[in-house]
Amino acid sequence: MDTFALLTALVTLSAIASFVNNRVLKLPGTIGVMVVAIVLSVVISLTGKIFPGAFAFIKALTASIDFSHTLLDIMLAFLLFASALHFDYPALKQQIKPVMLLSTFGVVGSTLLFGWFLRFATIALDIELPLMYCFLFGALISPTDPVAVLSILKKSKVPASLETIIGGESLLNDGAGLLLFVILKEIADESVANPTLLEGFTIFAQEVFGGVALGAFSAFMAYKTMKKVDDFQTVVLVTLSMVMIISVAGGLLHVSIPLAAVAAGLILGNTTLGDKREQELQGYLQRVWKLIDEMLNTILFVLLGLQIVVMPFIQNYWVLGAAAIVAILFARWLSILLPAIVFKKFVHTNVRNVTILAWAGLRGGISVALALSLPPSPYRELIISGSYCILLFSVIVQGLTLNRVANALMRV
């Protein structure tokens, strides 16, 4: 399938899913289109022998897309820049201490707790998954997904302070998650020499600080360029070019593309241009990127739904998936509660707020993309299928019940 035909099929399916959700299901946008895509995939898979042409088309479409590369190297920078561009930076500054604690200690704690919980579960279920791979699974599933979180928070009724913490954490937890994932992946890969602690922190510094520096420099250059023009088309093209450059340069320099996109979005979104005309242009720019964000989110969640056709659902995958869901919920809750107790001076929260924060910690396409990027091993398919089970539960169940859980807990 050539590139244009692939894009045509994907956009058409996204339009159909969006239409069906809008007219029939009436679920929150991203959840609804994902449900439609999942139902379509399941129906086509079950009726493959009756409608072999439809099954072959969907399977060929999904197999033609390198999901990990498409999301991590192409779509993610656009999605994160758009989200950060609209993020309330002054509110983030007020909640920066709990956000940073959850983005670091929370991710590390969740990874370790999830690994141990899952290891005990696999022993009880007689499923072979070594402890190191349980930790590796924890590293890719513990960071909350900013795309899923921010798309669902838009229509949530979570208290404003908690919404800022949840959104800010999802934007900034890439550093700790990336460090753990890279180190644990290399340790698990026996063909690669085990990295030292110094090498780990070198990777962390290069990815995190390099990513922030790339984003800040790109935003500065874009801002200086936009200040010199009063043409809306040029302003939009400058920002599109900037995000594309971040994606390309981040890959070449081996720095964090997500953090670079977030840094650029926060800077440009909270920098006021000069006169009234320039401020109007900035307002138009915000609306254009909101539209880009919503369209890309729709396409992404359709892609996630279609992935069910090619997912390696091996024997007993649902048992491991169920165990992984329980493990990540407990690990998430404890990884928030423990820092809140230890650092109570910085985190003024209670069990009620901890539970809301835990339930709002959604996982999404990034976790599945990281799982798909794992090198071949006897346990790769277990981790991929488990990640997809967590994604489905997280987006559909947690996403749909977030308001109810928050409202019920706030009344307690």
PDB file of C-alpha atoms in Angstrom, residues 25-289:
ATOM      1  CA  LEU A  25     -22.086   6.463  20.958  1.00  0.00           C
ATOM      2  CA  LYS A  26     -21.664  10.093  22.063  1.00  0.00           C
ATOM      3  CA  LEU A  27     -18.632   9.187  24.191  1.00  0.00           C
ATOM      4  CA  PRO A  28     -15.742  11.591  24.857  1.00  0.00           C
ATOM      5  CA  GLY A  29     -14.015  12.059  21.487  1.00  0.00           C
ATOM      6  CA  THR A  30     -10.795  10.057  21.851  1.00  0.00           C
ATOM      7  CA  ILE A  31     -12.428   7.253  23.828  1.00  0.00           C
ATOM      8  CA  GLY A  32     -15.314   7.007  21.383  1.00  0.00           C
ATOM      9  CA  VAL A  33     -13.212   6.741  18.230  1.00  0.00           C
ATOM     10  CA  MET A  34     -10.999   4.134  19.885  1.00  0.00           C
ATOM     11  CA  VAL A  35     -14.054   2.070  20.877  1.00  0.00           C
ATOM     12  CA  VAL A  36     -15.391   2.258  17.296  1.00  0.00           C
ATOM     13  CA  ALA A  37     -12.000   1.167  15.901  1.00  0.00           C
ATOM     14  CA  ILE A  38     -11.765  -1.709  18.395  1.00  0.00           C
ATOM     15  CA  VAL A  39     -15.272  -2.920  17.582  1.00  0.00           C
ATOM     16  CA  LEU A  40     -14.478  -2.697  13.861  1.00  0.00           C
ATOM     17  CA  SER A  41     -11.250  -4.674  14.361  1.00  0.00           C
ATOM     18  CA  VAL A  42     -12.941  -7.361  16.475  1.00  0.00           C
ATOM     19  CA  VAL A  43     -15.869  -7.751  14.069  1.00  0.00           C
ATOM     20  CA  ILE A  44     -13.566  -7.985  11.050  1.00  0.00           C
ATOM     21  CA  SER A  45     -11.295 -10.475  12.862  1.00  0.00           C
ATOM     22  CA  LEU A  46     -14.250 -12.681  13.870  1.00  0.00           C
ATOM     23  CA  THR A  47     -15.792 -12.551  10.379  1.00  0.00           C
ATOM     24  CA  GLY A  48     -12.502 -12.880   8.520  1.00  0.00           C
ATOM     25  CA  LYS A  49     -13.575 -16.036   6.720  1.00  0.00           C
ATOM     26  CA  ILE A  50     -16.903 -14.490   5.687  1.00  0.00           C
ATOM     27  CA  PHE A  51     -15.425 -11.186   4.527  1.00  0.00           C
ATOM     28  CA  PRO A  52     -11.814 -12.059   3.662  1.00  0.00           C
ATOM     29  CA  GLY A  53     -11.347  -8.883   1.622  1.00  0.00           C
ATOM     30  CA  ALA A  54     -12.200  -6.575   4.551  1.00  0.00           C
ATOM     31  CA  PHE A  55     -10.008  -8.571   6.932  1.00  0.00           C
ATOM     32  CA  ALA A  56      -7.071  -8.550   4.500  1.00  0.00           C
ATOM     33  CA  PHE A  57      -7.475  -4.791   3.965  1.00  0.00           C
ATOM     34  CA  ILE A  58      -7.482  -3.904   7.686  1.00  0.00           C
ATOM     35  CA  LYS A  59      -4.609  -6.267   8.415  1.00  0.00           C
ATOM     36  CA  ALA A  60      -2.569  -4.889   5.503  1.00  0.00           C
ATOM     37  CA  LEU A  61      -3.340  -1.320   6.595  1.00  0.00           C
ATOM     38  CA  THR A  62      -2.260  -1.966  10.185  1.00  0.00           C
ATOM     39  CA  ALA A  63       0.788  -4.009   9.216  1.00  0.00           C
ATOM     40  CA  SER A  64       1.907  -1.264   6.804  1.00  0.00           C
ATOM     41  CA  ILE A  65       2.224   1.205   9.665  1.00  0.00           C
ATOM     42  CA  ASP A  66       5.275   1.009  11.917  1.00  0.00           C
ATOM     43  CA  PHE A  67       3.296   2.116  14.972  1.00  0.00           C
ATOM     44  CA  SER A  68       6.311   2.628  17.220  1.00  0.00           C
ATOM     45  CA  HIS A  69       8.124   4.814  14.655  1.00  0.00           C
ATOM     46  CA  THR A  70       4.962   6.679  13.600  1.00  0.00           C
ATOM     47  CA  LEU A  71       4.048   7.664  17.148  1.00  0.00           C
ATOM     48  CA  LEU A  72       7.432   8.185  18.813  1.00  0.00           C
ATOM     49  CA  ASP A  73       9.294   9.825  15.921  1.00  0.00           C
ATOM     50  CA  ILE A  74       6.551  11.648  13.985  1.00  0.00           C
ATOM     51  CA  MET A  75       3.226  12.238  15.750  1.00  0.00           C
ATOM     52  CA  LEU A  76       4.382  12.642  19.356  1.00  0.00           C
ATOM     53  CA  ALA A  77       6.201  15.950  18.903  1.00  0.00           C
ATOM     54  CA  PHE A  78       3.123  17.541  17.296  1.00  0.00           C
ATOM     55  CA  LEU A  79       0.779  16.190  19.983  1.00  0.00           C
ATOM     56  CA  LEU A  80       2.963  17.260  22.898  1.00  0.00           C
ATOM     57  CA  PHE A  81       3.716  20.692  21.457  1.00  0.00           C
ATOM     58  CA  ALA A  82      -0.010  21.310  20.942  1.00  0.00           C
ATOM     59  CA  SER A  83      -0.808  20.177  24.494  1.00  0.00           C
ATOM     60  CA  ALA A  84       1.965  22.234  26.073  1.00  0.00           C
ATOM     61  CA  LEU A  85       1.025  25.281  23.991  1.00  0.00           C
ATOM     62  CA  HIS A  86      -2.368  25.382  25.738  1.00  0.00           C
ATOM     63  CA  PHE A  87      -1.138  24.372  29.210  1.00  0.00           C
ATOM     64  CA  ASP A  88      -1.607  26.833  32.055  1.00  0.00           C
ATOM     65  CA  TYR A  89       2.023  27.552  32.983  1.00  0.00           C
ATOM     66  CA  PRO A  90       1.275  29.840  35.996  1.00  0.00           C
ATOM     67  CA  ALA A  91      -0.873  27.060  37.486  1.00  0.00           C
ATOM     68  CA  LEU A  92       1.937  24.573  36.806  1.00  0.00           C
ATOM     69  CA  LYS A  93       4.413  26.781  38.700  1.00  0.00           C
ATOM     70  CA  GLN A  94       2.150  26.708  41.765  1.00  0.00           C
ATOM     71  CA  GLN A  95       2.081  22.887  41.720  1.00  0.00           C
ATOM     72  CA  ILE A  96       5.667  22.321  40.558  1.00  0.00           C
ATOM     73  CA  LYS A  97       6.809  20.495  43.738  1.00  0.00           C
ATOM     74  CA  PRO A  98       4.240  17.681  43.642  1.00  0.00           C
ATOM     75  CA  VAL A  99       4.564  17.503  39.848  1.00  0.00           C
ATOM     76  CA  MET A 100       8.342  17.007  40.050  1.00  0.00           C
ATOM     77  CA  LEU A 101       8.024  14.446  42.859  1.00  0.00           C
ATOM     78  CA  LEU A 102       5.528  12.380  40.900  1.00  0.00           C
ATOM     79  CA  SER A 103       7.586  12.753  37.700  1.00  0.00           C
ATOM     80  CA  THR A 104      10.690  11.304  39.381  1.00  0.00           C
ATOM     81  CA  PHE A 105      10.145   9.389  42.642  1.00  0.00           C
ATOM     82  CA  GLY A 106       6.640   8.420  41.536  1.00  0.00           C
ATOM     83  CA  VAL A 107       7.823   6.854  38.266  1.00  0.00           C
ATOM     84  CA  VAL A 108      10.750   5.021  39.893  1.00  0.00           C
ATOM     85  CA  GLY A 109       8.567   3.777  42.745  1.00  0.00           C
ATOM     86  CA  SER A 110       5.810   2.639  40.391  1.00  0.00           C
ATOM     87  CA  THR A 111       8.333   0.765  38.226  1.00  0.00           C
ATOM     88  CA  LEU A 112       9.799  -1.147  41.169  1.00  0.00           C
ATOM     89  CA  LEU A 113       6.455  -1.859  42.838  1.00  0.00           C
ATOM     90  CA  PHE A 114       4.855  -2.979  39.571  1.00  0.00           C
ATOM     91  CA  GLY A 115       7.804  -5.260  38.838  1.00  0.00           C
ATOM     92  CA  TRP A 116       7.550  -7.021  42.208  1.00  0.00           C
ATOM     93  CA  PHE A 117       3.743  -7.263  42.115  1.00  0.00           C
ATOM     94  CA  LEU A 118       3.780  -8.698  38.596  1.00  0.00           C
ATOM     95  CA  ARG A 119       6.564 -11.139  39.440  1.00  0.00           C
ATOM     96  CA  PHE A 120       4.568 -12.576  42.347  1.00  0.00           C
ATOM     97  CA  ALA A 121       1.490 -12.768  40.100  1.00  0.00           C
ATOM     98  CA  THR A 122       3.336 -14.605  37.312  1.00  0.00           C
ATOM     99  CA  ILE A 123       4.742 -17.117  39.798  1.00  0.00           C
ATOM    100  CA  ALA A 124       1.240 -17.747  41.161  1.00  0.00           C
ATOM    101  CA  LEU A 125      -0.172 -18.074  37.621  1.00  0.00           C
ATOM    102  CA  ASP A 126       2.740 -20.242  36.425  1.00  0.00           C
ATOM    103  CA  ILE A 127       3.681 -17.763  33.676  1.00  0.00           C
ATOM    104  CA  GLU A 128       7.374 -17.421  32.902  1.00  0.00           C
ATOM    105  CA  LEU A 129       8.453 -13.760  33.069  1.00  0.00           C
ATOM    106  CA  PRO A 130      11.784 -13.051  34.822  1.00  0.00           C
ATOM    107  CA  LEU A 131      11.990 -10.251  37.390  1.00  0.00           C
ATOM    108  CA  MET A 132      14.175  -8.094  35.138  1.00  0.00           C
ATOM    109  CA  TYR A 133      11.528  -8.196  32.403  1.00  0.00           C
ATOM    110  CA  CYS A 134       8.850  -7.390  34.987  1.00  0.00           C
ATOM    111  CA  PHE A 135      10.844  -4.263  35.865  1.00  0.00           C
ATOM    112  CA  LEU A 136      11.281  -3.486  32.162  1.00  0.00           C
ATOM    113  CA  PHE A 137       7.519  -3.816  31.713  1.00  0.00           C
ATOM    114  CA  GLY A 138       7.103  -1.469  34.693  1.00  0.00           C
ATOM    115  CA  ALA A 139       9.456   1.125  33.198  1.00  0.00           C
ATOM    116  CA  LEU A 140       7.467   1.433  29.965  1.00  0.00           C
ATOM    117  CA  ILE A 141       4.035   1.345  31.620  1.00  0.00           C
ATOM    118  CA  SER A 142       4.637   3.514  34.728  1.00  0.00           C
ATOM    119  CA  PRO A 143       4.939   6.988  33.131  1.00  0.00           C
ATOM    120  CA  THR A 144       1.487   8.401  32.491  1.00  0.00           C
ATOM    121  CA  ASP A 145       0.717   9.124  28.847  1.00  0.00           C
ATOM    122  CA  PRO A 146       0.373  12.884  28.189  1.00  0.00           C
ATOM    123  CA  VAL A 147      -1.647  12.343  25.011  1.00  0.00           C
ATOM    124  CA  ALA A 148      -4.251  10.150  26.741  1.00  0.00           C
ATOM    125  CA  VAL A 149      -4.257  12.153  29.977  1.00  0.00           C
ATOM    126  CA  LEU A 150      -4.616  15.619  28.457  1.00  0.00           C
ATOM    127  CA  SER A 151      -7.185  14.577  25.861  1.00  0.00           C
ATOM    128  CA  ILE A 152      -9.450  13.152  28.578  1.00  0.00           C
ATOM    129  CA  LEU A 153      -8.796  15.868  31.177  1.00  0.00           C
ATOM    130  CA  LYS A 154     -10.204  18.463  28.760  1.00  0.00           C
ATOM    131  CA  LYS A 155     -13.743  17.344  29.618  1.00  0.00           C
ATOM    132  CA  SER A 156     -13.165  16.112  33.167  1.00  0.00           C
ATOM    133  CA  LYS A 157     -14.498  17.567  36.394  1.00  0.00           C
ATOM    134  CA  VAL A 158     -11.346  16.885  38.411  1.00  0.00           C
ATOM    135  CA  PRO A 159     -10.490  19.767  40.821  1.00  0.00           C
ATOM    136  CA  ALA A 160      -8.292  22.363  39.118  1.00  0.00           C
ATOM    137  CA  SER A 161      -5.257  21.842  41.376  1.00  0.00           C
ATOM    138  CA  LEU A 162      -5.304  18.071  40.840  1.00  0.00           C
ATOM    139  CA  GLU A 163      -5.863  18.527  37.104  1.00  0.00           C
ATOM    140  CA  THR A 164      -2.718  20.670  36.936  1.00  0.00           C
ATOM    141  CA  ILE A 165      -0.710  18.043  38.847  1.00  0.00           C
ATOM    142  CA  ILE A 166      -1.991  15.208  36.646  1.00  0.00           C
ATOM    143  CA  GLY A 167      -1.357  17.095  33.404  1.00  0.00           C
ATOM    144  CA  GLY A 168       2.004  18.486  34.486  1.00  0.00           C
ATOM    145  CA  GLU A 169       3.232  15.084  35.622  1.00  0.00           C
ATOM    146  CA  SER A 170       2.241  13.502  32.315  1.00  0.00           C
ATOM    147  CA  LEU A 171       4.174  16.148  30.396  1.00  0.00           C
ATOM    148  CA  LEU A 172       7.330  15.969  32.516  1.00  0.00           C
ATOM    149  CA  ASN A 173       7.742  12.326  33.554  1.00  0.00           C
ATOM    150  CA  ASP A 174       9.461  11.389  30.301  1.00  0.00           C
ATOM    151  CA  GLY A 175      12.956  11.849  31.763  1.00  0.00           C
ATOM    152  CA  ALA A 176      12.773   9.337  34.616  1.00  0.00           C
ATOM    153  CA  GLY A 177      10.769   6.863  32.536  1.00  0.00           C
ATOM    154  CA  LEU A 178      13.225   7.063  29.649  1.00  0.00           C
ATOM    155  CA  LEU A 179      16.257   6.576  31.921  1.00  0.00           C
ATOM    156  CA  LEU A 180      14.745   3.475  33.528  1.00  0.00           C
ATOM    157  CA  PHE A 181      13.561   2.024  30.217  1.00  0.00           C
ATOM    158  CA  VAL A 182      16.901   2.443  28.431  1.00  0.00           C
ATOM    159  CA  ILE A 183      18.971   1.042  31.321  1.00  0.00           C
ATOM    160  CA  LEU A 184      16.665  -1.901  32.016  1.00  0.00           C
ATOM    161  CA  LYS A 185      16.382  -2.727  28.304  1.00  0.00           C
ATOM    162  CA  GLU A 186      20.162  -2.915  27.997  1.00  0.00           C
ATOM    163  CA  ILE A 187      20.458  -5.013  31.171  1.00  0.00           C
ATOM    164  CA  ALA A 188      17.773  -7.386  29.887  1.00  0.00           C
ATOM    165  CA  ASP A 189      19.554  -7.670  26.519  1.00  0.00           C
ATOM    166  CA  GLU A 190      22.324 -10.140  27.318  1.00  0.00           C
ATOM    167  CA  SER A 191      24.151  -9.295  24.072  1.00  0.00           C
ATOM    168  CA  VAL A 192      24.804  -5.757  25.351  1.00  0.00           C
ATOM    169  CA  ALA A 193      27.297  -5.033  28.114  1.00  0.00           C
ATOM    170  CA  ASN A 194      25.530  -3.970  31.287  1.00  0.00           C
ATOM    171  CA  PRO A 195      25.576  -0.165  31.590  1.00  0.00           C
ATOM    172  CA  THR A 196      27.185   1.418  34.619  1.00  0.00           C
ATOM    173  CA  LEU A 197      25.472   3.955  36.854  1.00  0.00           C
ATOM    174  CA  LEU A 198      27.603   6.704  35.286  1.00  0.00           C
ATOM    175  CA  GLU A 199      26.533   5.685  31.792  1.00  0.00           C
ATOM    176  CA  GLY A 200      22.922   5.738  32.968  1.00  0.00           C
ATOM    177  CA  PHE A 201      23.167   9.275  34.285  1.00  0.00           C
ATOM    178  CA  THR A 202      25.017  10.338  31.123  1.00  0.00           C
ATOM    179  CA  ILE A 203      22.097   9.056  29.046  1.00  0.00           C
ATOM    180  CA  PHE A 204      19.698  10.817  31.403  1.00  0.00           C
ATOM    181  CA  ALA A 205      21.561  14.145  31.205  1.00  0.00           C
ATOM    182  CA  GLN A 206      21.904  13.996  27.422  1.00  0.00           C
ATOM    183  CA  GLU A 207      18.278  13.066  26.806  1.00  0.00           C
ATOM    184  CA  VAL A 208      16.641  15.314  29.407  1.00  0.00           C
ATOM    185  CA  PHE A 209      18.808  18.432  29.490  1.00  0.00           C
ATOM    186  CA  GLY A 210      19.593  18.151  25.797  1.00  0.00           C
ATOM    187  CA  GLY A 211      15.887  17.861  25.010  1.00  0.00           C
ATOM    188  CA  VAL A 212      14.973  20.887  27.111  1.00  0.00           C
ATOM    189  CA  ALA A 213      17.820  22.893  25.540  1.00  0.00           C
ATOM    190  CA  LEU A 214      16.738  21.931  22.017  1.00  0.00           C
ATOM    191  CA  GLY A 215      13.139  22.902  22.767  1.00  0.00           C
ATOM    192  CA  ALA A 216      14.099  26.214  24.363  1.00  0.00           C
ATOM    193  CA  PHE A 217      16.438  27.154  21.494  1.00  0.00           C
ATOM    194  CA  SER A 218      13.854  26.183  18.867  1.00  0.00           C
ATOM    195  CA  ALA A 219      11.147  28.212  20.647  1.00  0.00           C
ATOM    196  CA  PHE A 220      13.478  31.227  20.907  1.00  0.00           C
ATOM    197  CA  MET A 221      14.274  31.151  17.184  1.00  0.00           C
ATOM    198  CA  ALA A 222      10.603  30.673  16.274  1.00  0.00           C
ATOM    199  CA  TYR A 223       9.566  33.548  18.545  1.00  0.00           C
ATOM    200  CA  LYS A 224      12.151  35.893  17.035  1.00  0.00           C
ATOM    201  CA  THR A 225      10.960  34.955  13.543  1.00  0.00           C
ATOM    202  CA  MET A 226       7.257  35.410  14.358  1.00  0.00           C
ATOM    203  CA  LYS A 227       7.950  38.823  15.891  1.00  0.00           C
ATOM    204  CA  LYS A 228       9.145  40.065  12.513  1.00  0.00           C
ATOM    205  CA  VAL A 229       6.023  39.106  10.512  1.00  0.00           C
ATOM    206  CA  ASP A 230       2.320  39.915  10.651  1.00  0.00           C
ATOM    207  CA  ASP A 231       1.117  37.197   8.313  1.00  0.00           C
ATOM    208  CA  PHE A 232      -0.940  34.363   9.821  1.00  0.00           C
ATOM    209  CA  GLN A 233       0.160  31.802   7.236  1.00  0.00           C
ATOM    210  CA  THR A 234       3.830  32.491   7.947  1.00  0.00           C
ATOM    211  CA  VAL A 235       3.344  32.215  11.720  1.00  0.00           C
ATOM    212  CA  VAL A 236       1.671  28.802  11.373  1.00  0.00           C
ATOM    213  CA  LEU A 237       4.352  27.573   8.965  1.00  0.00           C
ATOM    214  CA  VAL A 238       7.091  28.691  11.365  1.00  0.00           C
ATOM    215  CA  THR A 239       5.635  26.634  14.216  1.00  0.00           C
ATOM    216  CA  LEU A 240       5.039  23.602  11.984  1.00  0.00           C
ATOM    217  CA  SER A 241       8.622  23.822  10.758  1.00  0.00           C
ATOM    218  CA  MET A 242       9.887  24.178  14.321  1.00  0.00           C
ATOM    219  CA  VAL A 243       8.140  20.988  15.485  1.00  0.00           C
ATOM    220  CA  MET A 244       9.438  19.067  12.460  1.00  0.00           C
ATOM    221  CA  ILE A 245      12.982  20.317  13.116  1.00  0.00           C
ATOM    222  CA  ILE A 246      12.666  19.217  16.751  1.00  0.00           C
ATOM    223  CA  SER A 247      11.678  15.713  15.585  1.00  0.00           C
ATOM    224  CA  VAL A 248      14.596  15.444  13.134  1.00  0.00           C
ATOM    225  CA  ALA A 249      17.235  17.163  15.268  1.00  0.00           C
ATOM    226  CA  GLY A 250      16.185  15.262  18.403  1.00  0.00           C
ATOM    227  CA  GLY A 251      16.759  11.958  16.638  1.00  0.00           C
ATOM    228  CA  LEU A 252      20.137  13.045  15.258  1.00  0.00           C
ATOM    229  CA  LEU A 253      21.352  14.480  18.569  1.00  0.00           C
ATOM    230  CA  HIS A 254      19.904  11.628  20.664  1.00  0.00           C
ATOM    231  CA  VAL A 255      17.976  13.938  22.948  1.00  0.00           C
ATOM    232  CA  SER A 256      14.399  13.632  24.184  1.00  0.00           C
ATOM    233  CA  ILE A 257      11.992  14.706  21.447  1.00  0.00           C
ATOM    234  CA  PRO A 258       9.002  14.724  23.855  1.00  0.00           C
ATOM    235  CA  LEU A 259      10.734  17.021  26.352  1.00  0.00           C
ATOM    236  CA  ALA A 260      11.929  19.301  23.550  1.00  0.00           C
ATOM    237  CA  ALA A 261       8.371  19.605  22.200  1.00  0.00           C
ATOM    238  CA  VAL A 262       6.972  20.251  25.701  1.00  0.00           C
ATOM    239  CA  ALA A 263       9.605  22.903  26.437  1.00  0.00           C
ATOM    240  CA  ALA A 264       8.925  24.669  23.135  1.00  0.00           C
ATOM    241  CA  GLY A 265       5.160  24.555  23.687  1.00  0.00           C
ATOM    242  CA  LEU A 266       5.328  25.902  27.242  1.00  0.00           C
ATOM    243  CA  ILE A 267       7.610  28.765  26.170  1.00  0.00           C
ATOM    244  CA  LEU A 268       5.621  29.840  23.096  1.00  0.00           C
ATOM    245  CA  GLY A 269       2.272  29.305  24.802  1.00  0.00           C
ATOM    246  CA  ASN A 270       3.171  31.568  27.690  1.00  0.00           C
ATOM    247  CA  THR A 271       5.084  34.275  25.812  1.00  0.00           C
ATOM    248  CA  THR A 272       2.970  37.292  24.917  1.00  0.00           C
ATOM    249  CA  LEU A 273       3.691  38.921  21.588  1.00  0.00           C
ATOM    250  CA  GLY A 274       3.824  42.693  21.311  1.00  0.00           C
ATOM    251  CA  ASP A 275       1.042  44.766  19.762  1.00  0.00           C
ATOM    252  CA  LYS A 276      -2.648  43.966  19.307  1.00  0.00           C
ATOM    253  CA  ARG A 277      -2.157  42.548  15.805  1.00  0.00           C
ATOM    254  CA  GLU A 278       0.529  40.138  17.001  1.00  0.00           C
ATOM    255  CA  GLN A 279      -1.688  39.016  19.866  1.00  0.00           C
ATOM    256  CA  GLU A 280      -4.494  38.288  17.378  1.00  0.00           C
ATOM    257  CA  LEU A 281      -2.060  36.159  15.386  1.00  0.00           C
ATOM    258  CA  GLN A 282      -1.148  34.298  18.571  1.00  0.00           C
ATOM    259  CA  GLY A 283      -4.844  33.656  19.238  1.00  0.00           C
ATOM    260  CA  TYR A 284      -5.299  32.250  15.724  1.00  0.00           C
ATOM    261  CA  LEU A 285      -2.191  30.132  16.211  1.00  0.00           C
ATOM    262  CA  GLN A 286      -3.616  28.648  19.425  1.00  0.00           C
ATOM    263  CA  ARG A 287      -6.845  27.699  17.632  1.00  0.00           C
ATOM    264  CA  VAL A 288      -5.023  26.119  14.686  1.00  0.00           C
ATOM    265  CA  TRP A 289      -2.901  23.968  16.992  1.00  0.00           C
TER     266      TRP A 289
END
